[in-house]
CSV table of C-alpha atoms in Angstrom, one decimal:
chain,number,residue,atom,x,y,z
A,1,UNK,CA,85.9,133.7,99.0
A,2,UNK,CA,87.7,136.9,99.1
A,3,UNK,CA,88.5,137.0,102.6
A,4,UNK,CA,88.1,134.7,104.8
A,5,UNK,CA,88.7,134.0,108.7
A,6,UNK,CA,91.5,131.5,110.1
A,7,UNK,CA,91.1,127.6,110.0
A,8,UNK,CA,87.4,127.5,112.3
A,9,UNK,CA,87.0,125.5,114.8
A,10,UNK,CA,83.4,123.3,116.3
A,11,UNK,CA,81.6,126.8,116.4
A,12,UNK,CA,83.1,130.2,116.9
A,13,UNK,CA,82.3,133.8,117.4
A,14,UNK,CA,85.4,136.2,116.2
A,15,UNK,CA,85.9,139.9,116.9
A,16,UNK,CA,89.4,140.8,116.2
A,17,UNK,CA,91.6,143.4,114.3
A,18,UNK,CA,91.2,142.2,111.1
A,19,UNK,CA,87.4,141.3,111.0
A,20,UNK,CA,84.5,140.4,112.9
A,21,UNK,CA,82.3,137.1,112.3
A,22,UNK,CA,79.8,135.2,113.9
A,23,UNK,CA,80.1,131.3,112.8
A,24,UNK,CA,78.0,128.5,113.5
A,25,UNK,CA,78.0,124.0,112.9
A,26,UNK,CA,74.8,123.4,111.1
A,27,UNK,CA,72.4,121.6,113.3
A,28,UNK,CA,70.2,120.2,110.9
A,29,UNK,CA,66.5,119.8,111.5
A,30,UNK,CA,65.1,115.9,111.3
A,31,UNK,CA,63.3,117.3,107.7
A,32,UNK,CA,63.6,120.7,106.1
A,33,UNK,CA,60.3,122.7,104.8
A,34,UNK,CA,60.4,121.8,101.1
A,35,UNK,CA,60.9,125.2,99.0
A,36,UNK,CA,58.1,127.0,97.2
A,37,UNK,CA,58.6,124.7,93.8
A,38,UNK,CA,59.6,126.2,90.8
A,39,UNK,CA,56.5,124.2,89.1
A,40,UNK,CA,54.2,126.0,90.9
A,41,UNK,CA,54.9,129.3,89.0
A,42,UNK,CA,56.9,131.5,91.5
A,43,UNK,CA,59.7,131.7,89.7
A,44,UNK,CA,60.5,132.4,86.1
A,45,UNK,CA,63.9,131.2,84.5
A,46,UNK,CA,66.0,134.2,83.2
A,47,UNK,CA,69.5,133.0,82.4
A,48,UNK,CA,71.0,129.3,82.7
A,49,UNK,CA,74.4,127.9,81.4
A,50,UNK,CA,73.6,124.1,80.5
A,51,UNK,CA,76.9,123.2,79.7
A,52,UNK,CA,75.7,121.4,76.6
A,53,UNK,CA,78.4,122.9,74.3
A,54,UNK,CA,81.7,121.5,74.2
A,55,UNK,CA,84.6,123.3,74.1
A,56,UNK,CA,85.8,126.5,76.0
A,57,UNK,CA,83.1,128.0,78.7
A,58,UNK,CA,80.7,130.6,76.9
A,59,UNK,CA,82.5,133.9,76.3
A,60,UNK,CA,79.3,135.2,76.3
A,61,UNK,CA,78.6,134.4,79.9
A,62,UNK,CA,81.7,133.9,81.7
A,63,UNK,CA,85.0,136.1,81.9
A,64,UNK,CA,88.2,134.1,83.2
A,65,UNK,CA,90.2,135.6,86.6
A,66,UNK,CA,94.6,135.7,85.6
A,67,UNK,CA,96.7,135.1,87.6
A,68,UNK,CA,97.7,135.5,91.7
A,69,UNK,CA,94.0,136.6,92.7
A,70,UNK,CA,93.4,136.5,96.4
A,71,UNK,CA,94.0,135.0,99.8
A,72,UNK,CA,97.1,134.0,99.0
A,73,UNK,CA,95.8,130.8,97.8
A,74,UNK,CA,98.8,128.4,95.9
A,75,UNK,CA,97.0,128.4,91.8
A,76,UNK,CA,97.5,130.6,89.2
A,77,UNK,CA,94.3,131.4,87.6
A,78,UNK,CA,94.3,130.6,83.7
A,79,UNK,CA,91.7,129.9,81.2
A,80,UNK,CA,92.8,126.8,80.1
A,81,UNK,CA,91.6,124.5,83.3
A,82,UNK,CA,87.9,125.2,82.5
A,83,UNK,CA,86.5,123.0,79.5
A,84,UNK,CA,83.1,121.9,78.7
A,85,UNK,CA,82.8,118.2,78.4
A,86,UNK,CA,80.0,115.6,77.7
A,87,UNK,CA,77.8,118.1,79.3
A,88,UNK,CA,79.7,119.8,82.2
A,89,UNK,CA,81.8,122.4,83.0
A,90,UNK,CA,84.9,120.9,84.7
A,91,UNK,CA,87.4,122.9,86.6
A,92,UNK,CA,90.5,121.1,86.9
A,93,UNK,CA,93.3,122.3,89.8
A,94,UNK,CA,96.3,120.3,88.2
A,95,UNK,CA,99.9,120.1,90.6
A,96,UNK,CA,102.3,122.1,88.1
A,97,UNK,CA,104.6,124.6,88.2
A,98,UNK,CA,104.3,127.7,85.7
A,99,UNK,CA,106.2,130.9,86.4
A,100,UNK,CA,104.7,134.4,87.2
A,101,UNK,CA,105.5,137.1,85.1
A,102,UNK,CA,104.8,139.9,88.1
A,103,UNK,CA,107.5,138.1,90.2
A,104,UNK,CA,110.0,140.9,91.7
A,105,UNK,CA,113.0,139.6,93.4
A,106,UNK,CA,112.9,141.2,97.2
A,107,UNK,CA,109.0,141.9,97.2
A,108,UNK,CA,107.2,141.5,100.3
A,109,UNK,CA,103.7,141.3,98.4
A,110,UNK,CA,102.3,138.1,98.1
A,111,UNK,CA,101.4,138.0,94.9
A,112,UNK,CA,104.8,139.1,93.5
A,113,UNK,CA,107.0,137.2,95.6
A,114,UNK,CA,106.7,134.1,94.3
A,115,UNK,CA,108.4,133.2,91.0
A,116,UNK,CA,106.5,130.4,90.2
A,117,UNK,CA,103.2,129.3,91.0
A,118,UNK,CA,103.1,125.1,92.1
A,119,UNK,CA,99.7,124.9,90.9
A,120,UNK,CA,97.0,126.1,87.8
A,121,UNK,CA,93.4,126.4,87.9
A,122,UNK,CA,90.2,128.2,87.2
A,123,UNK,CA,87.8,131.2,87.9
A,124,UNK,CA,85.1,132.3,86.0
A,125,UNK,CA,82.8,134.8,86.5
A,126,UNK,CA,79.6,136.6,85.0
A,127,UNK,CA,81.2,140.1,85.9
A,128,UNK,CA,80.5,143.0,83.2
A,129,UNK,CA,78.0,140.5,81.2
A,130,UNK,CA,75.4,139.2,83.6
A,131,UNK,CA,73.8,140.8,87.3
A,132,UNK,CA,70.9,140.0,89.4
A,133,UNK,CA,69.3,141.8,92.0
A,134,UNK,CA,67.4,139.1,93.9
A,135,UNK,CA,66.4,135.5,92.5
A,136,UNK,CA,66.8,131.9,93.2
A,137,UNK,CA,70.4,130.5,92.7
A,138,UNK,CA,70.7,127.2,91.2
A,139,UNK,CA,73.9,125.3,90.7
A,140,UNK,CA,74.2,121.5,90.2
A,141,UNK,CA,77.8,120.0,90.9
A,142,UNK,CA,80.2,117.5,92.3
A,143,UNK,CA,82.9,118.9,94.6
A,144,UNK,CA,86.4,118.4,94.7
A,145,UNK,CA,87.1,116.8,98.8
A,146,UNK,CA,90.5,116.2,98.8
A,147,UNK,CA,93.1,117.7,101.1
A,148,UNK,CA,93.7,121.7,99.9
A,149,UNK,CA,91.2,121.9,97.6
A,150,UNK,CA,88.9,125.3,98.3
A,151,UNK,CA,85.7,124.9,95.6
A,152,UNK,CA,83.2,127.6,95.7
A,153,UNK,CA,79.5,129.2,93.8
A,154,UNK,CA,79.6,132.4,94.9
A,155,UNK,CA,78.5,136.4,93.9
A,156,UNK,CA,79.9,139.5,94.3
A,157,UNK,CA,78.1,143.4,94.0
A,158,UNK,CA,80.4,146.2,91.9
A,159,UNK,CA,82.7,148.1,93.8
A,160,UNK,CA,85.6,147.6,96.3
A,161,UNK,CA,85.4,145.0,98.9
A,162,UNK,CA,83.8,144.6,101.6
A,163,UNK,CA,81.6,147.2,100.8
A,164,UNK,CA,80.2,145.7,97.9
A,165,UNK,CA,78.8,142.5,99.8
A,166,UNK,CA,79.6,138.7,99.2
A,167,UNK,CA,77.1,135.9,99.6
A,168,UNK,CA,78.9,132.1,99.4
A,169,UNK,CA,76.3,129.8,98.0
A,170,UNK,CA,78.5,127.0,98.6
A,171,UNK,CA,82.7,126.6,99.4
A,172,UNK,CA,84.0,123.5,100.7
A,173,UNK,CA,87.4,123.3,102.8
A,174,UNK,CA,88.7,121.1,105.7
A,175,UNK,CA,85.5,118.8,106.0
A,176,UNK,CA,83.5,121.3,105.8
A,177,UNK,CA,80.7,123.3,103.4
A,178,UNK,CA,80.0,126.6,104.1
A,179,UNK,CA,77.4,128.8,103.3
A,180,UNK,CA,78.2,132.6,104.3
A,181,UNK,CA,77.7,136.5,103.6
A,182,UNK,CA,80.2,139.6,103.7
A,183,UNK,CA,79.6,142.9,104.7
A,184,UNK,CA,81.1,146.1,105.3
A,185,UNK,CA,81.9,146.1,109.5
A,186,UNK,CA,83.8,148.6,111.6
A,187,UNK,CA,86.1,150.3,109.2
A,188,UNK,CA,87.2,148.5,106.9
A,189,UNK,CA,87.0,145.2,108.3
A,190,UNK,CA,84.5,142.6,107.0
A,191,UNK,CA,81.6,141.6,109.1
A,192,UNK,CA,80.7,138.1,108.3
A,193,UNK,CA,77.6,135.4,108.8
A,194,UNK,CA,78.7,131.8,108.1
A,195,UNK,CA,77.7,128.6,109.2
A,196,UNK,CA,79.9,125.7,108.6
A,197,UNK,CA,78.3,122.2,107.9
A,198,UNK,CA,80.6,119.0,108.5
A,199,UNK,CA,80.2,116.8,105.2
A,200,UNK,CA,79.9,113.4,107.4
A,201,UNK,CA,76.4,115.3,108.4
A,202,UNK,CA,74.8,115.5,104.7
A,203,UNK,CA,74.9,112.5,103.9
A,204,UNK,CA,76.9,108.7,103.5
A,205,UNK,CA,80.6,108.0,102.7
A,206,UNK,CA,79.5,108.1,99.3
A,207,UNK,CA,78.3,111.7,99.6
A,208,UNK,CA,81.5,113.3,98.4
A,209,UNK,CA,81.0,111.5,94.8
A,210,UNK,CA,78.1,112.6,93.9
A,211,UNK,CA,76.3,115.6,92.5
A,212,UNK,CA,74.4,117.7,94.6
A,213,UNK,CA,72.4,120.8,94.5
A,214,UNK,CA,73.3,124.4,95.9
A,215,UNK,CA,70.4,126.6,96.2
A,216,UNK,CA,70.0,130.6,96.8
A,217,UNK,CA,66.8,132.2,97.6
A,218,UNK,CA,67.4,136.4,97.7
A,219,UNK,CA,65.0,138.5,98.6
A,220,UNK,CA,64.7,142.5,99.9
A,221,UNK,CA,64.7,140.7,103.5
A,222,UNK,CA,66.0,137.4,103.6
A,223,UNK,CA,69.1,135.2,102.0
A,224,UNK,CA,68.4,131.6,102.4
A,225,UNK,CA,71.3,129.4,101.6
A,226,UNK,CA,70.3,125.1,101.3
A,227,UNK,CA,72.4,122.3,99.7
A,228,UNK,CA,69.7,119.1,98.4
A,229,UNK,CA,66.7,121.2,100.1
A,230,UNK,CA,68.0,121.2,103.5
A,231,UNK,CA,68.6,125.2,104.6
A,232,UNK,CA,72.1,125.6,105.9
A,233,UNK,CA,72.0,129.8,106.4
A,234,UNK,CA,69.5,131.8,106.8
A,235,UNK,CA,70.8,135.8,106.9
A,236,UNK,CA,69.2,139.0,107.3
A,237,UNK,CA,69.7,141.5,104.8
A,238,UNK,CA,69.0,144.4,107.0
A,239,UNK,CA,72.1,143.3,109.3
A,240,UNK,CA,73.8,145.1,106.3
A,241,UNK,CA,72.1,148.1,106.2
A,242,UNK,CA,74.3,151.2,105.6
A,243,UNK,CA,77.4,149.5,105.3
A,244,UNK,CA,77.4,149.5,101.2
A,245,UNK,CA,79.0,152.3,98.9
A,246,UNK,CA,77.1,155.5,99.5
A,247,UNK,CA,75.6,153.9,102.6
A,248,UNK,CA,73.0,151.4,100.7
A,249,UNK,CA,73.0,148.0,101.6
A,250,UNK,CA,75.1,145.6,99.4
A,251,UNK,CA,72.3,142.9,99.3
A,252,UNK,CA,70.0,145.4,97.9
A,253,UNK,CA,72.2,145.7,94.8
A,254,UNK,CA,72.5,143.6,91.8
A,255,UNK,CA,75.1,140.8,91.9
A,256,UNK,CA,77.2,139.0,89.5
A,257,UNK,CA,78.4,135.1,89.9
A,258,UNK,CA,81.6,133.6,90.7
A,259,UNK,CA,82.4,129.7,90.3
A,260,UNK,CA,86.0,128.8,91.1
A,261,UNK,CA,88.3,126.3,92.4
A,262,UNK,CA,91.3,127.3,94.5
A,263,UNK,CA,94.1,125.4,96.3
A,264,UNK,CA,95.7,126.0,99.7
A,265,UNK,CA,95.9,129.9,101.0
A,266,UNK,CA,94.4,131.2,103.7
A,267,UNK,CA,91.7,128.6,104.6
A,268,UNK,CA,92.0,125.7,101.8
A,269,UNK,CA,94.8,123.8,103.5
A,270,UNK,CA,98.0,121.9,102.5
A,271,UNK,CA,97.5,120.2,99.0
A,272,UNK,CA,100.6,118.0,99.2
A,273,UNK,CA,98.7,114.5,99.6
A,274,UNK,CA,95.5,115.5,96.8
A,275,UNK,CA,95.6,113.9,93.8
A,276,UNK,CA,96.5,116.0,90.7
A,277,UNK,CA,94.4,116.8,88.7
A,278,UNK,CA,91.1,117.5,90.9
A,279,UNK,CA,87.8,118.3,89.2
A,280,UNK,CA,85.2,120.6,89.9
A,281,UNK,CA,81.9,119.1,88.0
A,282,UNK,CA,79.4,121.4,87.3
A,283,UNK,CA,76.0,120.2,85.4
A,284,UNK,CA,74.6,123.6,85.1
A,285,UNK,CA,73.9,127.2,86.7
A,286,UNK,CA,70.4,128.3,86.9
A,287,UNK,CA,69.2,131.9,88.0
A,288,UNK,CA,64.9,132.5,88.3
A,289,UNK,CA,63.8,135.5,89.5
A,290,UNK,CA,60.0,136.0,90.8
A,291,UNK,CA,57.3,136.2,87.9
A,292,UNK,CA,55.6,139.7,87.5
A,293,UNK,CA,57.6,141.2,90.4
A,294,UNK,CA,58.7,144.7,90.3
A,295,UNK,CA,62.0,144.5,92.8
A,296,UNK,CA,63.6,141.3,90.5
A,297,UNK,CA,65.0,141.9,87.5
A,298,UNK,CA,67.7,141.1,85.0
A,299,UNK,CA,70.5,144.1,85.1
């Protein structure tokens, strides 16, 4: 999400001056290997959000983004389009125009030209409360589809970016799910492994209204990215070697989690024919970590 490369097209491979990236369609397999289960005892839960409290989302877990954030996406970032309700966190993007209080008449920054923002919404994160290093990834949700709308379950390691690694459980855009990882590349440019998945390939026309699940399985060696059991990425941590903050590798590093819904920018598309308000459903967040294992732990 921080990031990301220009409108893709069937598959692409991208080496230019402001990143480089290696992007692939998802051919999926006739049946994917089903995952180690969580019954069988490899994994151990250590922190969930249910969702099962109405009201505002858990100040105790999640921290809300303000404002103008990033990729010059078209929302303002406020608190107040994330409620609990009847046992999910919704996101709402709602067409509305509130004005921006770090508008400067004759700036050339994105984030300051603007005098109003067209559209609100919400971010929250787990920063400064809540890190992993390694786990599964669990999140259960229904996806907002329509034209503009750019959801995404994602995490993020401390420090600047692109150094401090990004791994995209799931984000959605133009058709298409995505399941990606961020690195440091040449400079300062990010080096990036995505695959893109067409939604008309996971399932019926009735896909898009209905919950599914996003999975993430991180290990020293491997990031396996799946939505309803079928794997969609599979990356190699060591590609990153050397490219984190004091040369370590980013995906060696605890994480924190990101769940947000943005409109427009950079990849999410024009807006103008979406329905207002659009919901981002989530049912809950899950995060297990390997029982009796030295390298996973809570941070």
């Amino acid at each position: 999400m921080m990031i990301k490369f220009p409108q893709l097209g069937p598959v692409i491979c991208v080496a230019c001056c402001a990143m480089s990236a290696h992007v692939a369609v998802a051919d999926w397999p006739a049946e994917s290997a089903p995952p180690p289960a969580l019954e069988q005892g490899g994994y151990e839960l250590v922190w969930a959000d249910e969702f099962d409290v109405d009201g505002a989302p858990n100040p105790a877990s999640w921290s809300c983004e303000h404002g103008f954030v990033r990729n010059r996406e078209l929302q303002w970032y406020q608190p107040q389009n994330a409620s609990v309700d009847e046992g999910k966190l919704v996101i709402q993007a709602v067409r509305e125009r509130v004005e921006n209080p770090n508008y400067r008449e004759g700036s050339r920054a994105w984030d300051t030209q603007r005098e109003f923002a067209e559209y609100t919404s919400s971010s929250l994160k787990t920063q400064g409360m809540r890190q992993w290093l390694y786990g599964r990834f669990v999140m259960r949700a229904k996806i907002p589809t329509a034209p503009g709308m750019w959801p995404a379950f994602w995490t993020l390691g401390n420090g600047s970016w692109p150094r401090c690694g990004e791994i995209d459980v799931m984000e959605y855009y133009r058709g298409m799910i995505l399941a990606n990882a961020a690195w440091k590349g040449d400079g300062w440019k990010p080096k990036w492994d995505a695959v893109q998945a067409p939604i008309d390939q996971l399932g019926d026309a009735d896909w898009v209204d209905q919950f599914h699940v996003w999975r993430m399985d991180w290990t020293s060696e491997r990031i396996d990215l799946y939505v309803d059991e079928r794997l969609i990425n599979s990356i190699d941590v060591a590609a990153a070697d050397g490219s984190g903050h004091n040369r370590a590798n980013p995906f060696r590093k605890p994480h924190y989690l990101l769940v947000n819904l943005a409109v427009g920018g950079i990849n999410g598309g024009d807006p103008t024919d979406a329905s207002s308000p659009a919901r981002y459903e989530i049912d809950y967040v899950r995060v297990y970590q390997v029982s009796a294992s030295g390298e996973s732990a809570d941070r």
